[in-house]
Coordinates of C-alpha atoms in Angstrom, one line a residue:
Chain A
M834 CA -15.1 -11.5 -12.3
E835 CA -18.1 -11.5 -10.1
V836 CA -20.5 -8.5 -9.1
L837 CA -21.4 -8.7 -5.5
K838 CA -23.4 -5.6 -5.3
S839 CA -24.7 -3.0 -7.8
K840 CA -26.6 0.2 -7.6
T841 CA -27.4 2.9 -10.1
L842 CA -27.9 6.5 -9.1
K843 CA -29.0 9.5 -11.3
I844 CA -26.8 12.7 -11.6
S845 CA -28.8 15.7 -12.5
E846 CA -28.1 18.1 -9.7
E847 CA -25.4 18.8 -7.2
K848 CA -27.0 17.0 -4.2
D849 CA -26.8 13.7 -6.2
L850 CA -23.0 14.1 -6.0
L851 CA -23.2 13.7 -2.2
N852 CA -25.4 10.7 -2.5
I853 CA -22.9 9.0 -4.9
R854 CA -20.1 9.8 -2.5
G855 CA -22.1 8.3 0.3
L856 CA -22.7 5.1 -1.6
I857 CA -19.0 4.7 -2.5
R858 CA -18.1 5.3 1.1
E859 CA -20.6 2.6 2.2
Y860 CA -19.2 0.0 -0.4
A861 CA -15.6 1.0 0.4
G862 CA -16.4 0.2 4.0
E863 CA -17.8 -3.1 3.2
I864 CA -14.8 -4.3 1.4
G865 CA -12.4 -2.6 3.7
L866 CA -10.8 -0.4 1.1
P867 CA -7.8 1.5 2.6
E868 CA -8.4 5.2 3.3
I869 CA -6.0 6.4 0.6
Y870 CA -7.7 4.4 -2.1
K871 CA -11.2 5.5 -0.9
V872 CA -10.2 9.2 -1.1
K873 CA -8.7 8.7 -4.5
L874 CA -11.8 6.9 -5.9
L875 CA -14.0 9.5 -4.2
T876 CA -12.0 12.3 -5.8
A877 CA -12.0 10.6 -9.3
T878 CA -15.7 10.1 -9.2
S879 CA -16.3 13.6 -8.2
E880 CA -14.3 14.9 -11.2
I881 CA -16.3 12.7 -13.6
A882 CA -19.7 13.5 -12.1
R883 CA -18.9 17.2 -12.2
N884 CA -18.2 16.8 -15.9
V885 CA -21.6 15.4 -16.4
L886 CA -23.3 18.2 -14.6
K887 CA -21.2 20.7 -16.5
Y888 CA -21.4 19.4 -20.0
A889 CA -24.1 16.8 -20.2
V890 CA -26.6 18.2 -17.6
S891 CA -27.7 14.7 -16.5
G892 CA -26.6 11.1 -16.5
R893 CA -26.5 8.1 -14.2
M894 CA -23.8 6.4 -12.2
T895 CA -23.6 2.7 -11.5
I896 CA -21.4 1.7 -8.5
R897 CA -20.5 -2.0 -8.1
I898 CA -18.5 -4.1 -5.7
L899 CA -16.5 -6.6 -7.8
S900 CA -14.8 -9.7 -6.7
D901 CA -11.8 -11.1 -8.8
I902 CA -8.4 -11.9 -7.4
Y903 CA -9.0 -8.9 -5.3
K904 CA -12.2 -7.1 -4.3
G905 CA -12.7 -3.7 -5.8
I906 CA -15.2 -1.0 -6.5
E907 CA -16.3 -0.1 -10.1
V908 CA -17.9 3.1 -11.0
I909 CA -19.5 3.5 -14.5
C910 CA -20.7 6.9 -15.5
E911 CA -22.9 7.3 -18.5
D912 CA -24.5 10.4 -20.0
N913 CA -26.4 11.2 -23.1
G914 CA -24.7 14.6 -23.5
K915 CA -23.1 16.1 -26.4
G916 CA -20.0 13.9 -26.1
I917 CA -16.3 14.9 -26.2
A918 CA -15.0 16.1 -29.5
D919 CA -11.3 15.2 -28.9
V920 CA -10.9 12.6 -26.2
D921 CA -7.1 12.5 -26.6
S922 CA -6.9 16.3 -25.9
A923 CA -9.4 16.0 -23.1
M924 CA -7.1 13.4 -21.4
K925 CA -4.2 15.9 -21.4
K926 CA -3.5 17.9 -18.2
G927 CA -4.4 21.5 -18.5
F928 CA -6.8 21.1 -21.4
S929 CA -10.2 22.7 -20.8
T930 CA -13.0 24.1 -22.9
S931 CA -14.6 25.7 -20.0
G932 CA -11.9 27.7 -18.2
S933 CA -11.5 25.2 -15.5
L934 CA -8.0 23.9 -14.4
G935 CA -8.3 21.1 -16.9
L936 CA -7.3 18.5 -14.3
G937 CA -10.6 16.5 -14.2
L938 CA -10.2 13.7 -16.6
P939 CA -6.4 13.1 -16.7
G940 CA -6.5 13.7 -12.8
A941 CA -9.1 11.1 -12.4
K942 CA -7.1 8.6 -14.6
S943 CA -4.0 9.0 -12.3
L944 CA -6.1 8.3 -9.2
V945 CA -7.6 4.8 -10.1
H946 CA -6.4 1.4 -11.3
V947 CA -8.5 1.1 -14.4
F948 CA -9.8 4.0 -16.4
H949 CA -11.8 3.7 -19.7
I950 CA -13.5 6.4 -21.6
D951 CA -15.6 6.1 -24.6
S952 CA -17.3 9.1 -26.2
K953 CA -19.4 9.7 -29.3
L954 CA -20.3 13.2 -30.5
S955 CA -24.2 13.9 -29.9
V956 CA -24.5 10.4 -28.4
G957 CA -22.9 10.6 -25.0
T958 CA -19.9 9.7 -22.9
R959 CA -19.2 6.6 -20.8
V960 CA -16.4 6.5 -18.2
R961 CA -15.5 3.4 -16.3
L962 CA -13.2 3.4 -13.2
I963 CA -12.0 0.6 -10.9
V964 CA -10.1 0.6 -7.7
W965 CA -8.8 -2.7 -6.3
R966 CA -8.2 -3.5 -2.8
K967 CA -4.7 -4.7 -3.3
Chain B
M803 CA 4.4 -55.9 -10.9
K804 CA 3.8 -59.5 -10.0
S805 CA 1.2 -60.1 -7.3
A806 CA 3.7 -62.4 -5.6
T807 CA 5.9 -59.3 -5.0
V808 CA 3.0 -57.3 -3.5
D809 CA 2.2 -60.4 -1.3
L810 CA 5.9 -60.5 -0.3
I811 CA 5.9 -56.9 0.9
K812 CA 2.7 -57.5 2.9
R813 CA 4.0 -60.7 4.3
D814 CA 7.3 -59.3 5.4
E815 CA 5.8 -56.0 6.6
Q816 CA 7.2 -56.3 10.1
K817 CA 10.6 -57.1 9.0
I818 CA 10.7 -54.3 6.5
L819 CA 9.5 -51.8 9.1
D820 CA 12.1 -52.8 11.7
E821 CA 14.9 -52.5 9.2
W822 CA 13.7 -49.2 7.9
L823 CA 13.3 -47.8 11.4
N824 CA 16.7 -49.0 12.2
V825 CA 18.3 -47.3 9.2
L826 CA 16.5 -44.1 9.9
K827 CA 17.5 -44.3 13.5
Q828 CA 21.2 -44.8 12.6
S829 CA 21.4 -42.2 10.0
N830 CA 22.9 -39.0 11.2
I831 CA 20.2 -37.0 9.6
Y832 CA 17.6 -37.9 12.3
N833 CA 18.6 -36.4 15.6
F834 CA 16.8 -39.4 17.1
Q835 CA 15.3 -39.4 20.4
I836 CA 13.5 -42.4 21.9
S837 CA 10.3 -40.5 22.4
D838 CA 10.2 -39.9 18.7
E839 CA 10.2 -43.7 17.9
P840 CA 6.5 -44.5 18.2
E841 CA 5.6 -41.6 16.0
L842 CA 8.2 -42.4 13.4
Y843 CA 7.2 -46.1 13.5
N844 CA 3.5 -45.2 12.8
E845 CA 4.5 -42.9 10.1
I846 CA 6.5 -45.4 8.1
K847 CA 3.9 -48.2 8.8
N848 CA 1.2 -46.0 7.3
F849 CA 3.4 -45.2 4.4
L850 CA 4.3 -48.9 3.8
T851 CA 0.6 -50.0 4.1
E852 CA -0.4 -47.3 1.6
L853 CA 2.4 -48.3 -0.8
S854 CA 1.5 -52.0 -0.7
D855 CA -2.2 -51.2 -1.3
V856 CA -1.5 -49.3 -4.5
L857 CA 0.9 -51.8 -5.8
T858 CA -1.4 -54.1 -7.7
P859 CA -0.2 -56.5 -10.5
N860 CA -1.1 -53.9 -13.2
T861 CA -0.4 -50.6 -11.7
F862 CA 2.9 -49.0 -12.1
D863 CA 1.6 -45.7 -13.4
V864 CA 2.5 -43.3 -10.8
N865 CA 0.3 -40.6 -12.3
S866 CA -2.8 -42.7 -11.9
P867 CA -5.4 -41.5 -9.3
E868 CA -4.7 -44.5 -7.0
F869 CA -1.4 -42.9 -6.2
I870 CA -2.9 -39.7 -5.0
P871 CA -3.2 -40.6 -1.3
L872 CA 0.4 -41.9 -1.3
K873 CA 1.7 -38.8 -2.9
K874 CA -0.2 -36.7 -0.5
M875 CA 1.5 -38.6 2.3
V876 CA 4.9 -38.0 0.9
V877 CA 4.2 -34.3 0.7
E878 CA 3.1 -34.2 4.3
I879 CA 6.2 -36.0 5.4
A880 CA 8.4 -33.6 3.3
Q881 CA 6.6 -30.6 4.7
K882 CA 7.1 -31.9 8.3
N883 CA 10.7 -32.5 7.6
T884 CA 11.3 -29.1 6.1
A885 CA 9.6 -27.5 9.1
L886 CA 12.1 -29.4 11.4
G887 CA 14.9 -28.0 9.4
F888 CA 15.9 -31.0 7.1
S889 CA 17.7 -30.3 3.9
A890 CA 16.1 -31.6 0.6
K891 CA 18.7 -34.4 0.5
E892 CA 18.0 -35.4 4.1
S893 CA 14.3 -35.6 3.4
A894 CA 14.7 -37.6 0.2
L895 CA 16.9 -40.1 1.9
Y896 CA 13.9 -41.0 4.0
I897 CA 12.2 -42.4 1.0
F898 CA 15.3 -43.8 -0.7
S899 CA 16.4 -45.7 2.3
L900 CA 13.3 -47.9 1.8
K901 CA 14.5 -48.7 -1.7
N902 CA 17.6 -50.7 -0.5
I903 CA 15.5 -52.7 2.0
L904 CA 13.0 -53.7 -0.7
F905 CA 15.6 -54.6 -3.1
N906 CA 17.3 -56.9 -0.6
L907 CA 14.0 -58.5 -0.1
L908 CA 13.4 -59.1 -3.8
L909 CA 17.0 -60.3 -4.2
E910 CA 16.3 -63.1 -1.6
E911 CA 12.9 -64.0 -3.1
Y912 CA 13.9 -64.1 -6.7
E913 CA 17.4 -65.4 -6.3
N914 CA 16.9 -68.0 -9.1
D915 CA 15.0 -65.9 -11.6
A916 CA 17.2 -63.0 -12.7
L917 CA 14.7 -61.8 -15.4
V918 CA 11.8 -61.4 -12.9
L919 CA 14.2 -59.8 -10.3
V920 CA 15.3 -57.1 -12.8
K921 CA 11.7 -56.5 -14.0
E922 CA 10.5 -56.1 -10.4
I923 CA 13.4 -54.0 -9.3
K924 CA 12.8 -51.8 -12.3
I925 CA 9.1 -51.1 -11.5
L926 CA 9.8 -50.6 -7.7
S927 CA 12.7 -48.4 -8.5
K928 CA 10.6 -46.2 -10.8
I929 CA 7.9 -45.7 -8.1
I930 CA 10.2 -44.8 -5.4
D931 CA 12.2 -42.4 -7.5
E932 CA 9.0 -40.7 -8.4
L933 CA 8.1 -40.4 -4.8
G934 CA 11.6 -39.0 -4.1
T935 CA 11.2 -36.2 -6.7
I936 CA 7.9 -35.2 -5.0
I937 CA 10.0 -34.6 -1.9
F938 CA 12.3 -32.3 -3.8
D939 CA 9.3 -30.5 -5.4
T940 CA 7.6 -30.0 -2.0
F941 CA 10.8 -28.8 -0.5
V942 CA 11.3 -26.1 -3.3
A943 CA 7.7 -25.1 -3.2
D944 CA 8.0 -24.7 0.7
R945 CA 11.1 -22.6 0.2
E946 CA 9.5 -20.3 -2.4
E947 CA 6.6 -19.8 0.0
I948 CA 9.0 -18.8 2.7
I949 CA 10.9 -16.4 0.2
K950 CA 7.6 -14.8 -0.7
R951 CA 6.6 -14.3 2.9
Q952 CA 9.9 -12.9 3.9
R953 CA 9.8 -10.5 0.9
Q954 CA 6.4 -9.4 2.2
E955 CA 7.7 -9.0 5.7
L956 CA 10.8 -7.1 4.5
L957 CA 8.5 -4.7 2.6
E958 CA 6.5 -4.1 5.7
A959 CA 9.6 -3.7 7.8
S960 CA 11.5 -1.6 5.5
T961 CA 10.2 1.8 6.3
P962 CA 10.8 2.5 9.9
I963 CA 10.0 6.0 10.9
I964 CA 12.4 7.4 13.5
N965 CA 11.8 10.2 15.8
I966 CA 15.2 12.1 15.3
W967 CA 14.2 15.0 17.5
D968 CA 11.2 16.6 18.9
G969 CA 9.7 17.9 15.8
I970 CA 11.8 15.9 13.3
L971 CA 11.0 12.6 11.7
G972 CA 13.5 10.4 9.7
V973 CA 12.9 7.7 7.1
P974 CA 15.9 5.9 5.9
I975 CA 15.1 4.1 2.6
I976 CA 17.2 1.1 1.8
G977 CA 17.4 -1.0 -1.4
T978 CA 15.4 -0.6 -4.5
I979 CA 11.9 1.0 -4.5
D980 CA 9.3 -0.2 -6.7
S981 CA 6.0 1.5 -7.0
V982 CA 4.3 -0.6 -4.3
R983 CA 6.9 0.2 -1.8
A984 CA 7.1 3.8 -2.8
Q985 CA 3.4 4.0 -2.2
Q986 CA 3.8 2.4 1.3
I987 CA 6.6 4.7 2.2
M988 CA 4.5 7.7 1.2
D989 CA 1.5 6.4 3.3
T990 CA 3.5 5.7 6.3
L991 CA 5.4 8.9 6.4
L992 CA 2.5 11.1 5.8
N993 CA 0.4 9.4 8.4
A994 CA 3.4 9.6 10.8
I995 CA 3.6 13.4 10.2
N996 CA -0.2 13.7 10.7
D997 CA -0.1 11.7 14.0
T998 CA 3.0 13.4 15.5
G999 CA 2.4 16.9 14.2
F1000 CA 6.1 17.1 13.6
D1001 CA 7.1 19.9 11.2
V1002 CA 10.1 18.3 9.4
A1003 CA 10.7 15.0 7.8
I1004 CA 14.0 13.8 6.5
I1005 CA 13.9 11.2 3.8
D1006 CA 17.4 9.5 3.6
I1007 CA 18.2 7.8 0.4
S1008 CA 21.9 6.9 1.0
G1009 CA 20.8 3.2 1.0
V1010 CA 19.1 3.5 -2.4
S1011 CA 21.3 1.7 -4.9
T1012 CA 19.7 3.1 -8.1
L1013 CA 17.4 6.0 -8.6
D1014 CA 15.2 5.9 -11.7
T1015 CA 12.7 8.5 -12.8
V1016 CA 9.7 6.5 -11.3
T1017 CA 11.4 6.2 -7.9
A1018 CA 12.4 9.9 -7.9
Q1019 CA 9.0 10.9 -8.9
H1020 CA 7.5 9.0 -6.0
I1021 CA 9.9 10.6 -3.5
L1022 CA 9.2 14.0 -4.9
K1023 CA 5.5 13.4 -4.7
T1024 CA 5.8 12.5 -1.1
A1025 CA 7.6 15.8 -0.4
A1026 CA 5.0 17.6 -2.3
A1027 CA 2.1 16.0 -0.3
A1028 CA 4.0 16.7 3.0
K1029 CA 4.2 20.3 1.9
L1030 CA 0.5 20.5 1.3
M1031 CA 0.0 19.1 4.8
G1032 CA 2.1 21.8 6.2
A1033 CA 5.3 20.0 6.9
T1034 CA 8.7 20.3 5.3
C1035 CA 10.4 17.4 3.7
I1036 CA 14.3 17.2 3.3
I1037 CA 15.9 14.6 1.1
S1038 CA 19.3 13.6 2.2
G1039 CA 21.9 11.1 1.3
I1040 CA 22.1 12.2 -2.4
S1041 CA 25.4 10.6 -3.6
P1042 CA 27.4 11.9 -6.5
N1043 CA 26.0 9.1 -8.6
I1044 CA 22.5 9.9 -7.8
A1045 CA 23.0 13.6 -8.3
Q1046 CA 24.4 12.7 -11.8
T1047 CA 21.2 10.7 -12.4
I1048 CA 19.0 13.6 -11.4
I1049 CA 20.8 15.8 -13.8
N1050 CA 20.8 13.3 -16.7
L1051 CA 17.2 12.4 -16.3
D1052 CA 16.2 16.0 -16.1
I1053 CA 14.3 15.4 -13.0
D1054 CA 12.6 18.6 -11.6
L1055 CA 13.2 18.8 -7.9
G1056 CA 11.0 21.9 -7.6
Q1057 CA 11.3 23.4 -4.3
T1058 CA 12.4 20.3 -2.4
I1059 CA 15.2 20.7 0.0
T1060 CA 18.1 18.3 -0.8
K1061 CA 21.2 17.7 1.3
G1062 CA 24.2 15.5 0.7
S1063 CA 24.3 13.9 4.1
M1064 CA 22.1 13.1 7.0
S1065 CA 24.0 15.3 9.3
E1066 CA 23.5 18.3 6.9
A1067 CA 19.8 17.5 6.8
I1068 CA 19.5 17.4 10.5
K1069 CA 21.2 20.7 10.8
T1070 CA 18.8 22.2 8.4
A1071 CA 15.9 20.6 10.1
L1072 CA 17.0 21.9 13.5
E1073 CA 17.3 25.4 12.0
I1074 CA 13.6 25.1 10.7
I1075 CA 12.2 24.0 14.0
G1076 CA 14.5 26.1 16.0
R1077 CA 13.5 29.2 14.1
K1078 CA 10.0 28.4 14.9
T1079 CA 10.2 27.8 18.6
K1080 CA 13.1 30.1 19.7
K1081 CA 11.9 33.2 18.0
N1082 CA 8.4 32.8 19.2
I1083 CA 9.4 32.5 22.9
L1084 CA 11.8 35.5 22.6
E1085 CA 9.3 37.7 20.9
Y1086 CA 6.6 36.8 23.3
G1087 CA 9.0 37.1 26.2
K1088 CA 9.5 40.7 25.3
N1089 CA 6.0 42.0 25.3
T1090 CA 3.8 39.6 27.1
S1091 CA 3.0 38.7 30.6
A1092 CA 4.2 35.5 32.2
E1093 CA 0.8 33.9 31.9
D1094 CA 0.8 34.4 28.1
R1095 CA 4.2 32.9 27.9
K1096 CA 3.0 29.8 29.6
S1097 CA 0.2 29.3 27.1
I1098 CA 2.7 29.8 24.2
V1099 CA 5.1 27.2 25.7
N1100 CA 2.1 24.8 25.8
L1101 CA 1.4 25.5 22.2
N1102 CA 4.9 24.6 21.2
T1103 CA 5.2 21.4 23.1
D1104 CA 1.9 20.3 21.7
Chain C
M837 CA -28.5 26.3 1.3
E838 CA -26.6 26.8 4.4
K839 CA -23.6 29.3 4.4
I840 CA -20.3 28.3 5.7
P841 CA -19.6 30.4 8.7
V842 CA -16.7 32.8 8.7
L843 CA -15.3 33.7 12.1
K844 CA -13.7 36.9 12.8
I845 CA -10.9 36.8 15.4
G846 CA -8.8 40.0 15.7
N847 CA -7.4 40.6 12.3
L848 CA -7.8 37.0 11.2
L849 CA -10.7 35.3 9.3
L850 CA -11.2 31.7 10.4
I851 CA -13.1 29.1 8.4
S852 CA -13.5 25.6 9.5
I853 CA -15.0 23.3 6.8
Q854 CA -16.5 20.3 8.6
T855 CA -18.2 18.3 6.0
D856 CA -18.4 17.8 2.1
I857 CA -19.7 21.0 0.8
Y858 CA -21.7 21.9 -2.3
D859 CA -20.0 23.7 -5.1
S860 CA -22.4 26.6 -4.6
Q861 CA -21.4 26.8 -0.9
G862 CA -17.8 26.9 -2.0
L863 CA -18.5 29.7 -4.5
Q864 CA -20.4 31.6 -1.8
L865 CA -17.6 31.3 0.6
Q866 CA -15.2 32.7 -1.9
D867 CA -17.5 35.8 -2.3
D868 CA -18.0 36.2 1.5
I869 CA -14.4 36.3 2.1
A870 CA -13.8 38.8 -0.6
N871 CA -16.5 41.0 0.7
L872 CA -15.2 40.9 4.3
L873 CA -11.6 41.6 3.2
Q874 CA -12.8 44.6 1.2
R875 CA -14.8 46.1 4.1
H876 CA -12.2 45.4 6.9
S877 CA -8.5 45.1 7.0
F878 CA -8.0 41.5 7.9
R879 CA -4.5 40.3 7.7
G880 CA -4.9 36.6 7.4
V881 CA -7.3 33.9 6.3
I882 CA -7.2 30.6 8.0
L883 CA -8.9 27.6 6.2
D884 CA -9.1 24.6 8.5
I885 CA -9.8 21.5 6.4
S886 CA -8.8 18.9 9.0
S887 CA -12.2 17.4 8.8
L888 CA -12.5 17.4 5.0
S889 CA -12.1 14.0 3.5
I890 CA -12.1 15.1 -0.1
V891 CA -10.6 17.9 -2.0
D892 CA -11.3 17.6 -5.8
S893 CA -10.1 19.9 -8.5
F894 CA -13.1 22.2 -8.0
M895 CA -12.6 22.5 -4.2
G896 CA -8.9 23.0 -4.9
K897 CA -9.6 25.8 -7.3
I898 CA -11.8 27.4 -4.7
I899 CA -9.0 27.3 -2.2
N900 CA -6.5 28.7 -4.7
N901 CA -9.0 31.5 -5.6
I902 CA -9.4 32.4 -1.9
A903 CA -5.7 32.6 -1.6
S904 CA -5.2 34.7 -4.7
I905 CA -8.0 37.1 -3.7
S906 CA -6.6 37.4 -0.2
L907 CA -3.2 38.1 -1.6
V908 CA -4.5 40.9 -3.8
M909 CA -6.3 42.4 -0.8
G910 CA -3.3 42.2 1.5
A911 CA -4.0 39.1 3.4
E912 CA -2.2 35.8 3.6
T913 CA -4.1 32.5 3.4
V914 CA -3.1 29.5 5.5
V915 CA -4.7 26.1 4.9
S916 CA -4.5 23.9 8.0
G917 CA -4.8 20.2 8.8
M918 CA -4.9 18.8 5.4
Q919 CA -5.4 14.9 5.7
P920 CA -2.6 12.7 4.4
A921 CA -4.9 11.0 1.9
V922 CA -6.1 14.3 0.6
A923 CA -2.6 15.6 0.2
I924 CA -1.5 12.5 -1.9
T925 CA -4.7 12.8 -4.0
L926 CA -4.0 16.4 -4.8
V927 CA -0.4 15.7 -5.8
E928 CA -1.6 12.8 -8.0
L929 CA -4.2 15.1 -9.5
G930 CA -1.5 17.5 -10.3
L931 CA -3.1 20.4 -8.4
E932 CA -0.7 22.9 -7.1
M933 CA -1.2 25.6 -4.4
P934 CA 1.5 28.1 -5.1
N935 CA 0.0 31.0 -3.0
V936 CA -1.0 28.9 -0.2
K937 CA 0.8 28.5 3.1
T938 CA 0.0 25.2 4.8
T939 CA 0.3 24.1 8.5
L940 CA -0.3 20.8 10.2
S941 CA -2.9 22.1 12.6
L942 CA -5.2 25.0 13.3
E943 CA -3.0 25.9 16.3
K944 CA 0.0 26.1 14.1
A945 CA -1.7 28.4 11.8
I946 CA -2.6 30.8 14.5
Q947 CA 0.9 30.5 15.9
F948 CA 2.3 31.3 12.3
F949 CA 0.2 34.5 12.2
N950 CA 1.2 35.5 15.7
E951 CA 4.8 35.2 14.8
K952 CA 4.3 37.1 11.6
F953 CA 2.5 40.0 13.2
N954 CA 5.0 40.1 16.1
R955 CA 7.8 40.2 13.7
E956 CA 6.3 43.1 11.8
T957 CA 5.5 45.0 15.1
D958 CA 9.2 44.6 16.0
Q959 CA 10.4 45.8 12.7
D960 CA 8.2 48.8 12.9
G961 CA 9.4 49.5 16.4
S962 CA 13.0 49.3 15.4
S963 CA 12.6 51.5 12.4
Q964 CA 11.2 54.2 14.5
E965 CA 14.2 54.1 17.0

């Protein structure tokens, strides 16, 4: 797997979210990602970024163009927040500790081809998404 | 292989080529035309030259690198023949017909030395057989490529969107649906709804042989997405078998409209769009001026 | 931060969301609509999202909230022009919009309310006869 392009952006306030969306749109355009995959990736990224703003306050997001059998876009989101106590529960639809719809993480997972989550209490959370241009 | 044999092939090149060309011309497989002759002659000449070049006294290992150009040549010939519509057998005969000619040549030359004759025939036979199998391999590979391509084409052609009526779209689904195809059907249909602005889409699954949970999920998701866009999806062609499956698998149809036959579905679809247009015109006809009516009609035909 | 404009047309509220919006703008919109519905008797809310390319769960929640608030205050909400990719994404996300009526275009949303109001007027008329 080869990384063709990579850029890291911070997330600490709402307007960073729009910058991240902008960069994903740019990369998606470069590899000719179909509209539906682009919208799914943008939505999944929004869900993840929103979690950072809500629970960890700040973090960073690395967006990369990958080249393997297919081209794809990878989004890695890292924060130094308090971490998720129960990752398995957090991945279930309808589970929320904040009164939201509880669709964020499980929803994001069903929107992308690859979804990994690692979280350690009081260390932080790392989420990795990939959408391939199949 | 003895160098004498190689020399022999080189010496009698013209004779071999003439005979070989003759055999090919006479065989039924070549729908031979005079205009093809120079091309065919060149082809077999190149082949024979290449063959006699690799046949050195010590080489009879077909897997050695020296054989690569010759193998390539065979692959090209096989591909060309496949493109012309030859069967695998017909293409193989092209190479095997050379065997006989060369054997006759060896038979004449080593008339008095049976042991050498057998040895030389054995080596030559091995080489030509090996080249013959390449023909088969190439043929099979070509066919597989065609099958793959056709499968892709079938996939693309398999979701025609039909304008059943002004305001009603139809998608007949035939065969089995894997998730790739389901995704494609979903995309195509929803985009068609968006482009046409039609209010009703009928997904007909009479041609679907088996309905599993995944497939059903995909169809229901399409219906749900269409509803979010503001259109109504009707699923038609639910056979008794599929109805049983739906019950057995405990698939939740939600609020999706389902109909047994396409005609039932069309009836319902007409009711839906009819209700929208007719009432509208009637109601406006009652209380509004002619000019208002015109603008409403424009709205409807939009 | 810029407010999303809410247009008042007869007894309808019309909101057209043109670009990605901030969360705070969404929440503000929710409040604005609630206030307008309280002060005047609007009968319907049309949310045109035909230019919106992403609706995530937060935005979806705002739309659902607007619909629920409207319903409580006697108005119906119609979301018009949702893009196919957005619709698929919402379905995959598992987000449902039970109180929301949807139409393919803004025109059809207006047509829907026209029909509805006319039907009601007719019914009122006939009951008086």
